[in-house]
Short mmCIF file of C-alpha atoms and ligand atoms in Angstrom, two decimals:
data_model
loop_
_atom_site.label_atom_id
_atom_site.label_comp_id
_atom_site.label_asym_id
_atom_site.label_seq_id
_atom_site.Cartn_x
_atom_site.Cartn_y
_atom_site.Cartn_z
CA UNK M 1 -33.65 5.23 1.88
CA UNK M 2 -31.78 5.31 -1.32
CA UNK M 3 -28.15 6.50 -0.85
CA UNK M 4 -26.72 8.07 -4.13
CA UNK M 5 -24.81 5.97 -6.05
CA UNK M 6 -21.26 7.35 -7.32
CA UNK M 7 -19.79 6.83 -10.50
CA UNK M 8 -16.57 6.65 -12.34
CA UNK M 9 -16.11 10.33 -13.62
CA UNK M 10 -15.12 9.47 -17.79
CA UNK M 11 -14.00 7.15 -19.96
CA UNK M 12 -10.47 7.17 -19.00
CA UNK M 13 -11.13 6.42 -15.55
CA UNK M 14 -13.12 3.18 -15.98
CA UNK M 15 -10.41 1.82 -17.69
CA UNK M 16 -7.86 2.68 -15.45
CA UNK M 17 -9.88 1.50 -12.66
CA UNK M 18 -10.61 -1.95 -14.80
CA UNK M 19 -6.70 -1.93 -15.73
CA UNK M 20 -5.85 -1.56 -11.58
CA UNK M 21 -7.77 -4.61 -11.07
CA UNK M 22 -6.60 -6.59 -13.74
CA UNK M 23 -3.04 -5.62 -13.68
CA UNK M 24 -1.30 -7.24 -10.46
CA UNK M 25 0.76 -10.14 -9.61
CA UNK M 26 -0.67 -12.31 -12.07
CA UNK M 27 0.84 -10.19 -14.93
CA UNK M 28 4.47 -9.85 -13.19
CA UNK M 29 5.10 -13.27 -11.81
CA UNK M 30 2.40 -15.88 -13.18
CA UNK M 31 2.64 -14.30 -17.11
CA UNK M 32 6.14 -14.38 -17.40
CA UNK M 33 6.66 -17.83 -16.10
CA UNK M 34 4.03 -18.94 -17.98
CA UNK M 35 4.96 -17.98 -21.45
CA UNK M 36 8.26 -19.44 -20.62
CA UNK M 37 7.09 -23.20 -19.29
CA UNK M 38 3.89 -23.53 -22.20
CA UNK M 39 6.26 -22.55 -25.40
CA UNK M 40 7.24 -19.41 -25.31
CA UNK M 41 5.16 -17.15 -28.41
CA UNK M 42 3.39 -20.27 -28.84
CA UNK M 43 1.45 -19.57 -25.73
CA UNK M 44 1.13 -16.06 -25.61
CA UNK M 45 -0.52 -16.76 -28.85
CA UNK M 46 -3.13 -18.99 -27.41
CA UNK M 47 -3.64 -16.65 -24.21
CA UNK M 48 -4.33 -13.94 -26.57
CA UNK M 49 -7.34 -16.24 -28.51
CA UNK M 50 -8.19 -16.97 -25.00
CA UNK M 51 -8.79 -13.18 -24.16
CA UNK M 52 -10.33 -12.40 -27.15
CA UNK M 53 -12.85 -15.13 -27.25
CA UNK M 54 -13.36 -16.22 -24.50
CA UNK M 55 -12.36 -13.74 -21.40
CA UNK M 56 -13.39 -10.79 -23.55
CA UNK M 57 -17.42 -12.28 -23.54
CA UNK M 58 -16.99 -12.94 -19.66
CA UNK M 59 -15.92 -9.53 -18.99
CA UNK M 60 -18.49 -8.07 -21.91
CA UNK M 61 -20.91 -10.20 -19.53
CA UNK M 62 -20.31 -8.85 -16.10
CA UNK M 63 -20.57 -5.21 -17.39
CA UNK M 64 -23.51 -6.23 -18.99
CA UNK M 65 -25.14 -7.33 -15.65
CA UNK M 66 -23.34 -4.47 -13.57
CA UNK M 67 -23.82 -1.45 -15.85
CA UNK M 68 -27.99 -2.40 -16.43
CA UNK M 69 -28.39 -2.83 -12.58
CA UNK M 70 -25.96 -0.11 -11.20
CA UNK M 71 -26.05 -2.89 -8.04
CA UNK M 72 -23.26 -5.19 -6.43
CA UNK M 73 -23.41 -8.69 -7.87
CA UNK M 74 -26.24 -10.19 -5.17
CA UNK M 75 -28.82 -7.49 -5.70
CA UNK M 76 -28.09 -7.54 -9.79
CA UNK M 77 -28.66 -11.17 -9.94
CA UNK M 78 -32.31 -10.64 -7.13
CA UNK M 79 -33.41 -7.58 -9.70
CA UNK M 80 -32.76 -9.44 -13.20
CA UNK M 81 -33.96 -12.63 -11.54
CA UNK M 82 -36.37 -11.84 -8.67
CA UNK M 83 -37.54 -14.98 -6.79
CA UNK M 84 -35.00 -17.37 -8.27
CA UNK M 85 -31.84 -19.10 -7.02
CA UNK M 86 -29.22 -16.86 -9.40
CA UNK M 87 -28.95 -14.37 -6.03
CA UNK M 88 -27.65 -17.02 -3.76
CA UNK M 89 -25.65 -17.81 -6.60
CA UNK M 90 -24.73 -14.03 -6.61
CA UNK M 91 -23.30 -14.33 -2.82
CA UNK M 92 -20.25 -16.81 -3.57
CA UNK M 93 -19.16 -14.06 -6.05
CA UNK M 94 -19.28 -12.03 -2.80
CA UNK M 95 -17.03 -14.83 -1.05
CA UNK M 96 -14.81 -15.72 -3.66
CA UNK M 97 -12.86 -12.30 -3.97
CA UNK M 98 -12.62 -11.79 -0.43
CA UNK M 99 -10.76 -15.33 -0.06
CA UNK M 100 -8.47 -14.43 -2.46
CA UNK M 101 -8.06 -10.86 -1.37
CA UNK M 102 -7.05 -12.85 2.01
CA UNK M 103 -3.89 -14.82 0.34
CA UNK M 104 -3.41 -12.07 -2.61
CA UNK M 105 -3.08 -9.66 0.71
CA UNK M 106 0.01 -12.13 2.50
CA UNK M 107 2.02 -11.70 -1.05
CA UNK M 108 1.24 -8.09 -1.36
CA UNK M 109 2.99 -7.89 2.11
CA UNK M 110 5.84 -9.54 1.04
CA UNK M 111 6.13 -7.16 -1.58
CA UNK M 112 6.43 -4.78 1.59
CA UNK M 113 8.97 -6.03 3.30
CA UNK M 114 11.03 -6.55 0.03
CA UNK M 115 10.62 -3.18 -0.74
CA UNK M 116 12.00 -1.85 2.83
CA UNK M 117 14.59 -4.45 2.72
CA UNK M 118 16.00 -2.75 -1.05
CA UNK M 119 15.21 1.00 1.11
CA UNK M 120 17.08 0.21 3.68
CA UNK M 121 20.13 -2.05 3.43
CA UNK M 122 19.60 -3.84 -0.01
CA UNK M 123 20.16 -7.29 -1.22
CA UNK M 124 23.65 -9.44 -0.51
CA UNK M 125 22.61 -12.78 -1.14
CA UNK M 126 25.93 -14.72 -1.80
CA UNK M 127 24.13 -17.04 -4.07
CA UNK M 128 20.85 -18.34 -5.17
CA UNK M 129 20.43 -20.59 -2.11
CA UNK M 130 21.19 -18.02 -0.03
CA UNK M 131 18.50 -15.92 -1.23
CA UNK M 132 16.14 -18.57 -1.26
CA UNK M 133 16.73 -19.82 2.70
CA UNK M 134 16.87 -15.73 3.72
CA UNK M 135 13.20 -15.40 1.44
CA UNK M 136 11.89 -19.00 3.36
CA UNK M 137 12.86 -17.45 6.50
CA UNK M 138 11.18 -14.62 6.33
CA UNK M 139 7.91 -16.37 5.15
CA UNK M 140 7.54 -18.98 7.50
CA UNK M 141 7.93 -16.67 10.56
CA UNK M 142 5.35 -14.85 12.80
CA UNK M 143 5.26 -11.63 13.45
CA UNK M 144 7.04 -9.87 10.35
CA UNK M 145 4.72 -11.19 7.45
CA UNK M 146 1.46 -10.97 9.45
CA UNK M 147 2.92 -7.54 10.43
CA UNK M 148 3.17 -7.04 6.37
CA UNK M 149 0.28 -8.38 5.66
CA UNK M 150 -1.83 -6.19 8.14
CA UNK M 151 -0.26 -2.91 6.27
CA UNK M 152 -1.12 -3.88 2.91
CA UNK M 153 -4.60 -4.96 3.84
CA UNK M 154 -4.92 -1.03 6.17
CA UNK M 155 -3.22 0.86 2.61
CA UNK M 156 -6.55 -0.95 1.29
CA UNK M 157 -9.41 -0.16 3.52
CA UNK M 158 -7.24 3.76 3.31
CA UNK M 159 -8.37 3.85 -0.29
CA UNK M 160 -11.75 1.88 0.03
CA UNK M 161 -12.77 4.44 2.39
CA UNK M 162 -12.08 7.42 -0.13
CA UNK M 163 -15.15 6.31 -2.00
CA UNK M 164 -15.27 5.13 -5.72
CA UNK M 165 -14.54 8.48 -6.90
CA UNK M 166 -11.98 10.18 -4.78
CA UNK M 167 -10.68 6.84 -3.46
CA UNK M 168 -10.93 4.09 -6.56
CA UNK M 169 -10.82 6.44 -9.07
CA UNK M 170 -8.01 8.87 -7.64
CA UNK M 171 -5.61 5.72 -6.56
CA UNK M 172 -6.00 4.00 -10.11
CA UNK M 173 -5.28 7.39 -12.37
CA UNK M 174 -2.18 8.72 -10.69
CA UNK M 175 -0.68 4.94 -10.32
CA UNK M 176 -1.39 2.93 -13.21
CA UNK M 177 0.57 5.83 -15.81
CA UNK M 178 3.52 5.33 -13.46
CA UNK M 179 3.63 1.37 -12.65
CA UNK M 180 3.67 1.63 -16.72
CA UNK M 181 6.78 4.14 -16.82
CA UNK M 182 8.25 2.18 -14.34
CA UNK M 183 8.26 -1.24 -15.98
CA UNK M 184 9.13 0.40 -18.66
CA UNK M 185 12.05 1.54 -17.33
CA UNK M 186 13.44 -2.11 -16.02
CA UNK M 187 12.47 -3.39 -19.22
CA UNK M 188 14.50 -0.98 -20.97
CA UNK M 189 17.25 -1.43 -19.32
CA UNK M 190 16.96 -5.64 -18.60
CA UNK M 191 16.87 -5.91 -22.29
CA UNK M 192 20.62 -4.12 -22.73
CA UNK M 193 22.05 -6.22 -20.35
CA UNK M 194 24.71 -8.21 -21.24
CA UNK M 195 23.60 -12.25 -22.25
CA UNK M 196 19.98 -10.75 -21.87
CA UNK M 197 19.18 -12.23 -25.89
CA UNK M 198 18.57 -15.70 -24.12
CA UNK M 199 15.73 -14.54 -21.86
CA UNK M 200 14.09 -12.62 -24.82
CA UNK M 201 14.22 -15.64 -27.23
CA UNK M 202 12.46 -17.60 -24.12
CA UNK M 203 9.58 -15.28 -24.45
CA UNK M 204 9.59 -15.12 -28.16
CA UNK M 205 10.32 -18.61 -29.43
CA UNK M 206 7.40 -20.66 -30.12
CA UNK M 207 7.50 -24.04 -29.62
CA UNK M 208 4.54 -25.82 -30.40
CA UNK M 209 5.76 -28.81 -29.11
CA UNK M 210 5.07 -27.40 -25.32
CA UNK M 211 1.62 -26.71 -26.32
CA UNK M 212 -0.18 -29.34 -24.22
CA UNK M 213 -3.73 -29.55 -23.19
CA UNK M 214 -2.11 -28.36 -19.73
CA UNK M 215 -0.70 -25.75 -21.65
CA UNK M 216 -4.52 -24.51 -22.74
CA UNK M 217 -6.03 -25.03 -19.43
CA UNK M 218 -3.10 -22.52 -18.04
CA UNK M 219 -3.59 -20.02 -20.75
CA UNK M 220 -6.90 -20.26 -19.79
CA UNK M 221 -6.67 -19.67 -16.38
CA UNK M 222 -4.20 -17.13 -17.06
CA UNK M 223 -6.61 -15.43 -18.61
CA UNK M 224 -8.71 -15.53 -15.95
CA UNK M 225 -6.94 -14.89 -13.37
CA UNK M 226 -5.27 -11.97 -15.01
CA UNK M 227 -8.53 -10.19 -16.26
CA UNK M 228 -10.20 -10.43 -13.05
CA UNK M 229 -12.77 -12.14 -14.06
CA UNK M 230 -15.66 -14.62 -12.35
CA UNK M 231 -15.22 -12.89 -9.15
CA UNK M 232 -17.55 -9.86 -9.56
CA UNK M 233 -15.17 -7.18 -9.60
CA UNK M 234 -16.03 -6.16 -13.39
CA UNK M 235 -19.45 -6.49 -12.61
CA UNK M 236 -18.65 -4.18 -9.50
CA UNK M 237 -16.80 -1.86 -11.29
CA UNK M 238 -19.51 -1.35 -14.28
CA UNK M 239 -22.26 -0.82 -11.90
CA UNK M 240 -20.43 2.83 -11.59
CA UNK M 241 -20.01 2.93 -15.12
CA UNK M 242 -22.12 5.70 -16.53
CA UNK M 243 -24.63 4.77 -19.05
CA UNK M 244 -23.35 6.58 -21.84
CA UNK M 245 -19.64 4.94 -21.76
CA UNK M 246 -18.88 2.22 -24.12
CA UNK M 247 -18.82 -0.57 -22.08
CA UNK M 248 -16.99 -2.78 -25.32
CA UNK M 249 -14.54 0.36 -25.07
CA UNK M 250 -13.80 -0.79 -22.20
CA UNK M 251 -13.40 -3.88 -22.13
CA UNK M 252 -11.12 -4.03 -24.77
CA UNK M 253 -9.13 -1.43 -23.24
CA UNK M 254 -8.55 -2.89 -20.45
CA UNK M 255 -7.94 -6.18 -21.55
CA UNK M 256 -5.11 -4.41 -24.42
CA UNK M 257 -3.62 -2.61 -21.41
CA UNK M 258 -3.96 -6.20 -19.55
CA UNK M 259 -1.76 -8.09 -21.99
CA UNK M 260 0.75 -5.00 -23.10
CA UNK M 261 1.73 -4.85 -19.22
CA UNK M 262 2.31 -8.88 -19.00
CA UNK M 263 4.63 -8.48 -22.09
CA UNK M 264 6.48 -5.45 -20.91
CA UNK M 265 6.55 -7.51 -17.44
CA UNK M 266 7.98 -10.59 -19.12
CA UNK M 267 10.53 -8.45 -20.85
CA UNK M 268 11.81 -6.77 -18.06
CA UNK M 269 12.11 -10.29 -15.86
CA UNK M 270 13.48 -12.54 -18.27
CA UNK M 271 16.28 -11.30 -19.88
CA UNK M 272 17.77 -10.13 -16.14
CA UNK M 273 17.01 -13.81 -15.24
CA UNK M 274 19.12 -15.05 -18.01
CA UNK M 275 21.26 -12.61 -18.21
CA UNK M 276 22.53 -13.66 -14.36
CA UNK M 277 22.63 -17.69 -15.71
CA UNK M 278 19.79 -18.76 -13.97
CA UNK M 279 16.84 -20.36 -14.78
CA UNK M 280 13.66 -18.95 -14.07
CA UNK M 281 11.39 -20.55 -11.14
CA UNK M 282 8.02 -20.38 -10.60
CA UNK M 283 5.41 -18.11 -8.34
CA UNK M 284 7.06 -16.35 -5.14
CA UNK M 285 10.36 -17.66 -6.00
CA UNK M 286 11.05 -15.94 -9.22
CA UNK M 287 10.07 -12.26 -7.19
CA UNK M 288 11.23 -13.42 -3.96
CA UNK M 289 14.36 -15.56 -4.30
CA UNK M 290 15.54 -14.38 -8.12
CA UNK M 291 15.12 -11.23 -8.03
CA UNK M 292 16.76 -10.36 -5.35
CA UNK M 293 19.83 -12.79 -6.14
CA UNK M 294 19.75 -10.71 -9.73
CA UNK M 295 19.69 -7.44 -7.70
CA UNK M 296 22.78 -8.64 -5.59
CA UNK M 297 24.67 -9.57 -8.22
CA UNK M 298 24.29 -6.13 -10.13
CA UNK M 299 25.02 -4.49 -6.41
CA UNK M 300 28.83 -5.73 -7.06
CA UNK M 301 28.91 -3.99 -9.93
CA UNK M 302 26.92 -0.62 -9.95
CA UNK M 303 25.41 -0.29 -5.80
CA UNK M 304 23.44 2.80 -6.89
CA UNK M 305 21.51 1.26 -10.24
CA UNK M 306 20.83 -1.73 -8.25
CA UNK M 307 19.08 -0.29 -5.12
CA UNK M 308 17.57 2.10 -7.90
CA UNK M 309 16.33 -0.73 -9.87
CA UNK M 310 15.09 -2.75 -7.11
CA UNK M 311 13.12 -0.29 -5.10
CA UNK M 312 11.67 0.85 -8.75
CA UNK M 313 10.69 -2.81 -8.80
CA UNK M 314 9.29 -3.45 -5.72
CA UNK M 315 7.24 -0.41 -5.33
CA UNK M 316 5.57 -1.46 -9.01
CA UNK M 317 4.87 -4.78 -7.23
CA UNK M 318 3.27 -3.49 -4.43
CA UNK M 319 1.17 -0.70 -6.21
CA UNK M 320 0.16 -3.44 -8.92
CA UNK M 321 -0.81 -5.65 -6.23
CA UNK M 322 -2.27 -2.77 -3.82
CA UNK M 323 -4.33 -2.15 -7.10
CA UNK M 324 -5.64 -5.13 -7.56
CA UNK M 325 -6.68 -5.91 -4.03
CA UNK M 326 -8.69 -2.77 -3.81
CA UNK M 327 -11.19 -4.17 -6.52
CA UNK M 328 -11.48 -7.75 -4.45
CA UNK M 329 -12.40 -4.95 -1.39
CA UNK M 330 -14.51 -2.97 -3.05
CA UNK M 331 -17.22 -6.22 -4.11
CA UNK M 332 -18.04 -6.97 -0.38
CA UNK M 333 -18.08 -3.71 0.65
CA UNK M 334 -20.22 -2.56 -1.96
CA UNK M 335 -22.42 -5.69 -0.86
CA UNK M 336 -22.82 -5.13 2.20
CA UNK M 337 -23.62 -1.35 1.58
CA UNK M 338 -26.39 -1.78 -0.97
CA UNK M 339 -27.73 -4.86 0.72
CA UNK M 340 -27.41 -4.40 4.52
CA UNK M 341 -27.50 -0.73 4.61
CA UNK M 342 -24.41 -0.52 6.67
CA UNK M 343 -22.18 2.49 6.18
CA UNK M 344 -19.33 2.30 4.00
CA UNK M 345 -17.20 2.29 6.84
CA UNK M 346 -18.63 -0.53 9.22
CA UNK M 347 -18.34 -2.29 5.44
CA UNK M 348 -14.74 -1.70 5.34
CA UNK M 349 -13.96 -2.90 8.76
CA UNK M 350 -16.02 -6.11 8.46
CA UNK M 351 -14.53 -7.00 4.85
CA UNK M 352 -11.12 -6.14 6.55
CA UNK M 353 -11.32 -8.73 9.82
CA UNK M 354 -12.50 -11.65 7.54
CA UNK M 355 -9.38 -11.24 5.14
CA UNK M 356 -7.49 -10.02 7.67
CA UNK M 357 -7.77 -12.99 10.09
CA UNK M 358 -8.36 -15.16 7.09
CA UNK M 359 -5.21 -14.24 5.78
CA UNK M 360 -2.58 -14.32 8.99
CA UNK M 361 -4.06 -18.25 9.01
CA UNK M 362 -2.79 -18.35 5.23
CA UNK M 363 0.28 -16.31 6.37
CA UNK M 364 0.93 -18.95 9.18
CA UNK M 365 0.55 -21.91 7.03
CA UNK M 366 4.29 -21.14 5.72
CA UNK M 367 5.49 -21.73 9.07
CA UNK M 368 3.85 -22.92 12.47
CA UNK M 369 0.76 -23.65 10.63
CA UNK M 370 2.33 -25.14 7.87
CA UNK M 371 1.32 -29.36 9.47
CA UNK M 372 -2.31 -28.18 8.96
CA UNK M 373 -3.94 -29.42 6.03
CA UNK M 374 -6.67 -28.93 4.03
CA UNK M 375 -7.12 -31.92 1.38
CA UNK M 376 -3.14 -32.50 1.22
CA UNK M 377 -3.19 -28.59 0.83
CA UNK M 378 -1.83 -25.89 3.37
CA UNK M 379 -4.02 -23.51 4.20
CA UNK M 380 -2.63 -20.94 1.43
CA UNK M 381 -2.42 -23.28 -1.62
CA UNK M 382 -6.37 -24.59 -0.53
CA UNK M 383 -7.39 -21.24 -0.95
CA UNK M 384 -5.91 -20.50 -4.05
CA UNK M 385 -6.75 -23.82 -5.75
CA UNK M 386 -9.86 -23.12 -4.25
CA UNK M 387 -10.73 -19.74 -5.56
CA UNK M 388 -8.13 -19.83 -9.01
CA UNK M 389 -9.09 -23.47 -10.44
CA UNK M 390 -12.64 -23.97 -9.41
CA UNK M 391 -14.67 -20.62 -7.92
CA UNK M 392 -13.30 -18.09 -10.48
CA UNK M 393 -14.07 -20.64 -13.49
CA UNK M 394 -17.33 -21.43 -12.18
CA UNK M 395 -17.76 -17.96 -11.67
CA UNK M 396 -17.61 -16.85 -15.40
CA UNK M 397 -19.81 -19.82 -16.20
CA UNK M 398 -22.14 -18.25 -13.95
CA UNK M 399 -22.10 -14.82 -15.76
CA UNK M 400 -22.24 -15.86 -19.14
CA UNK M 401 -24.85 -18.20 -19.02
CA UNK M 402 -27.20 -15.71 -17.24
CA UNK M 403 -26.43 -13.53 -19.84
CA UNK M 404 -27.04 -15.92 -22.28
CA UNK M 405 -29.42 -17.77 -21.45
CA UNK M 406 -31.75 -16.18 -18.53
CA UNK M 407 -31.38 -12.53 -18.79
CA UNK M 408 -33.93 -10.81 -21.03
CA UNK M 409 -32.14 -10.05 -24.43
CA UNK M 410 -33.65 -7.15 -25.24
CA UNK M 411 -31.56 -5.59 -21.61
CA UNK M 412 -28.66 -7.46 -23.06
CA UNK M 413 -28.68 -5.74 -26.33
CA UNK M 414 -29.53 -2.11 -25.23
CA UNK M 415 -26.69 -2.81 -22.60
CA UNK M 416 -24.60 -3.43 -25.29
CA UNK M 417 -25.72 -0.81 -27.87
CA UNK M 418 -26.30 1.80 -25.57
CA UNK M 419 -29.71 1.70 -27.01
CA UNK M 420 -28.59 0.87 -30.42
CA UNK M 421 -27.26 4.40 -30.42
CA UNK M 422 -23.42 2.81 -31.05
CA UNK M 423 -23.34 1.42 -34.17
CA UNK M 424 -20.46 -0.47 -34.33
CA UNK M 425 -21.68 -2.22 -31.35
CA UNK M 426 -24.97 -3.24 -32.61
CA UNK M 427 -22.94 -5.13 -35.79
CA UNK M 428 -20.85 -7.24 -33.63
CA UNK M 429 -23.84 -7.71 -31.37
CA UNK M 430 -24.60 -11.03 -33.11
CA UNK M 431 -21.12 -12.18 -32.69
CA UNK M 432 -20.73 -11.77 -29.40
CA UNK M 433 -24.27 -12.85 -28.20
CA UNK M 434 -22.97 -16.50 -30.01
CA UNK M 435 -19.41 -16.52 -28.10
CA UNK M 436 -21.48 -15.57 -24.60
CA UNK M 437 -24.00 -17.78 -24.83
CA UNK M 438 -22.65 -20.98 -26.60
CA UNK M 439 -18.37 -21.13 -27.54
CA UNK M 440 -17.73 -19.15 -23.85
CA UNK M 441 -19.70 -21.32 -21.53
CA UNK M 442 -18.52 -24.91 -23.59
CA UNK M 443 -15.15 -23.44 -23.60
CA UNK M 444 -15.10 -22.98 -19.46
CA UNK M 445 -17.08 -26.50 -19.42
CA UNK M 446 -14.42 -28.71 -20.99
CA UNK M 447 -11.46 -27.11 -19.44
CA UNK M 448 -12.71 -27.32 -15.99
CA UNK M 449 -13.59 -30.86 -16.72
CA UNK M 450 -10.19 -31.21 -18.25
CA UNK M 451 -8.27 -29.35 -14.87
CA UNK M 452 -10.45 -32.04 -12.25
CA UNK M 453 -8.68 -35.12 -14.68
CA UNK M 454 -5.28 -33.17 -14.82
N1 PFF U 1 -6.05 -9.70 -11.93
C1 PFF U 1 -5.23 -9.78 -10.76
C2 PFF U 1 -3.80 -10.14 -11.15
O1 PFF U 1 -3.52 -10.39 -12.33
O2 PFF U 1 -2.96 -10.19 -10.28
C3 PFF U 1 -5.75 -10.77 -9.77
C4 PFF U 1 -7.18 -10.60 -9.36
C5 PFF U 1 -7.71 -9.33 -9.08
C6 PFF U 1 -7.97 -11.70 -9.22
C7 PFF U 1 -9.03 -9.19 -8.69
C8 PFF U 1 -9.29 -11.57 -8.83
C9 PFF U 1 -9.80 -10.32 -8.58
F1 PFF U 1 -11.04 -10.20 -8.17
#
């Protein structure tokens, strides 16, 4: 029994859906940092060389595979590669995004509870210790983050159940135009506020001198990270991509809508940062412990614009991250669909218990499981060192050099060219064939070599 497959309804739609996944907390808390620590412009000019040549092949690569099987990643890999290894291969792209979906879930419900907290009573931290201990507090307890946690991870199986179309689809178009107005609307007004010029010249100076191999290796991982890519979401995603979209279109899009929301993002952090004299941290702290110091602070002076502000920021966090988690979801459960023939519901409660237990054990590890270790690591930082440094990288090695090198060219090209019928596409073709199958996977090569030394 086949079931009907569903697809994204136009154009628009895959990129929004491609711009939910890739937009998240990488773009709000990693980018911003980032750019600051690695030189400022100086970086954001190497992350964007990083998109372009390399992330942009990875993600031309999954859509490649995904959009000429219309499968999830293991059956893709079994039907352009029957009887070989590449399917088992195709499974840990199953695992990987549900491990981080497990961790990415624990922040998302932090994001929660920070948004309740602005709802309901606001921020009064009396200084930037304070906020930290009250933020430290609240992570290493019980009940309260798992509690979190469990809500973000049931607002995901809500929309996973919907369906690609009336669930994916529907979430991504009426949320992704407004997390845009939204940030839009702190940046706006973070970059009027008063000593705010420091934070924007920490974006937009470049110093070279910062630019480090370190410095490489994070823009590449940035990129990455921030694109989604090496876990099989793209390739998820352009499986119900119809065949006469553009799939370069897309890419591109999504990738431009990528970056333009980790600038607007950094400009709407930074200059608040600054413009309260403090430096800016890194990871949870800057959202968790910052933030809310910042949106104290302004609560002396204006109450209203703060608790405005920081419910405006904290429901963008959540919906980003909400967003983002969806596509993680949405690989094992389209897995498990295609290649167990289990409903789409027993799919969405089986994906759900693995991140969701997987997950309160990450949860705990900031506070009575915090002793356990995992190679020096809590059970948290394993996983995301895990997934972000090695799986993901070895991941988009994975997809390009199957493109490259194993899949049959002529499905690569027609992929590409929609039949040859786009002719812009089937100019570059050449181009990007060479960055897939040799500058991509050399690229990915050296700086995973480079992170294990590092
Ligand atoms: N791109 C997301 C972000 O920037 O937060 C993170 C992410 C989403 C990673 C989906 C992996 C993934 F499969």
């Amino acid at each position: 029994m086949d079931r009907k497959r569903e697809n994204f309804g136009s154009r628009l739609a895959v990129i929004m859906a491609m711009a939910g996944s890739a937009i998240g907390l990488g773009n709000i808390w990693r980018f911003p940092y980032m750019a600051g620590q690695y030189g400022g412009a100086a970086f954001i000019i190497v992350y964007v060389i990083c998109s372009v040549f390399l992330a942009l092949p990875i993600f031309l690569s999954e859509s490649i595979i995904g959009r000429a099987t219309q499968k999830s990643t293991f059956g893709a890999f079994r039907q352009l590669a029957p009887g070989t290894r590449w399917s088992s291969l195709g499974l840990l792209t199953v695992i990987t995004p549900v491990i981080i979906l497990s961790y990415y879930s624990v922040v998302g419900g932090w994001s929660i509870e920070y948004l309740i907290k602005s709802i309901s009573d606001g921020f009064h931290s009396g200084s930037i210790t304070d906020a930290a201990s009250e933020f430290s507090q609240f992570s290493s307890s019980t009940g309260g983050p798992v509690l979190c946690h469990t809500v973000f991870l049931m607002g995901c199986a809500i929309v996973i159940l919907g369906g690609v179309k009336k669930g994916i689809e529907k979430f991504s178009n009426i949320t992704m135009p407004v997390l845009f107005m939204l940030m839009l609307m702190i940046m706006i007004y973070s970059i009027f506020l008063p000593g705010a010029g420091e934070g924007i010249s920490y974006m937009l100076k470049p110093d070279f001198s910062k630019l480090t191999p370190t410095a490489v290796a994070a823009a590449m991982g940035q990129a990455f990270f921030s694109l989604s890519l090496g876990v099989g979401t793209i390739l998820t995603y352009s499986s119900y991509v119809q065949k006469k979209e553009d799939i370069f279109v897309s890419g591109l899009g999504t990738a431009g809508f990528d970056l333009l929301f980790a600038l607007i993002a950094g400009f709407a952090i930074m200059p608040a940062v600054f413009a309260a004299g403090l430096e800016p941290g890194a990871g949870p702290g800057l959202i968790f412990e910052t933030l809310p110091y910042i949106f104290a602070q302004m609560s002396d002076v204006s109450p209203v614009i703060s608790s405005i502000i920081a419910v405006i920021f904290f429901i963008s966090i959540t919906v980003a991250a909400l967003s983002s988690a969806i596509s993680m979801f949405e690989v094992g459960v389209a897995y498990l669909v295609e290649e167990h023939r289990v409903s789409r519901r027993k799919a969405t409660l089986a994906i759900f218990s693995f991140a969701w237990i997987l997950g309160i054990a990450c949860s705990l590890s900031f506070g009575i499981l915090g002793e356990f270790r995992i190679s020096g690591m809590t059970i948290f930082s394993f996983c995301d060192t895990l997934t972000s440094n090695f799986l993901m990288t070895f991941g988009g090695l994975l997809f390009t050099v199957f493109v490259g090198w194993k899949m049959d060219s002529a499905i690569v090209r027609r992929e590409f060219t929609n039949n040859g019928t786009l002719k812009f596409n089937s100019r570059i073709y050449p181009a990007v064939r060479f960055l897939v199958r040799y500058v991509a996977p050399i690229v990915i090569v050296t700086v995973f070599v480079t992170n294990l030394f590092l």
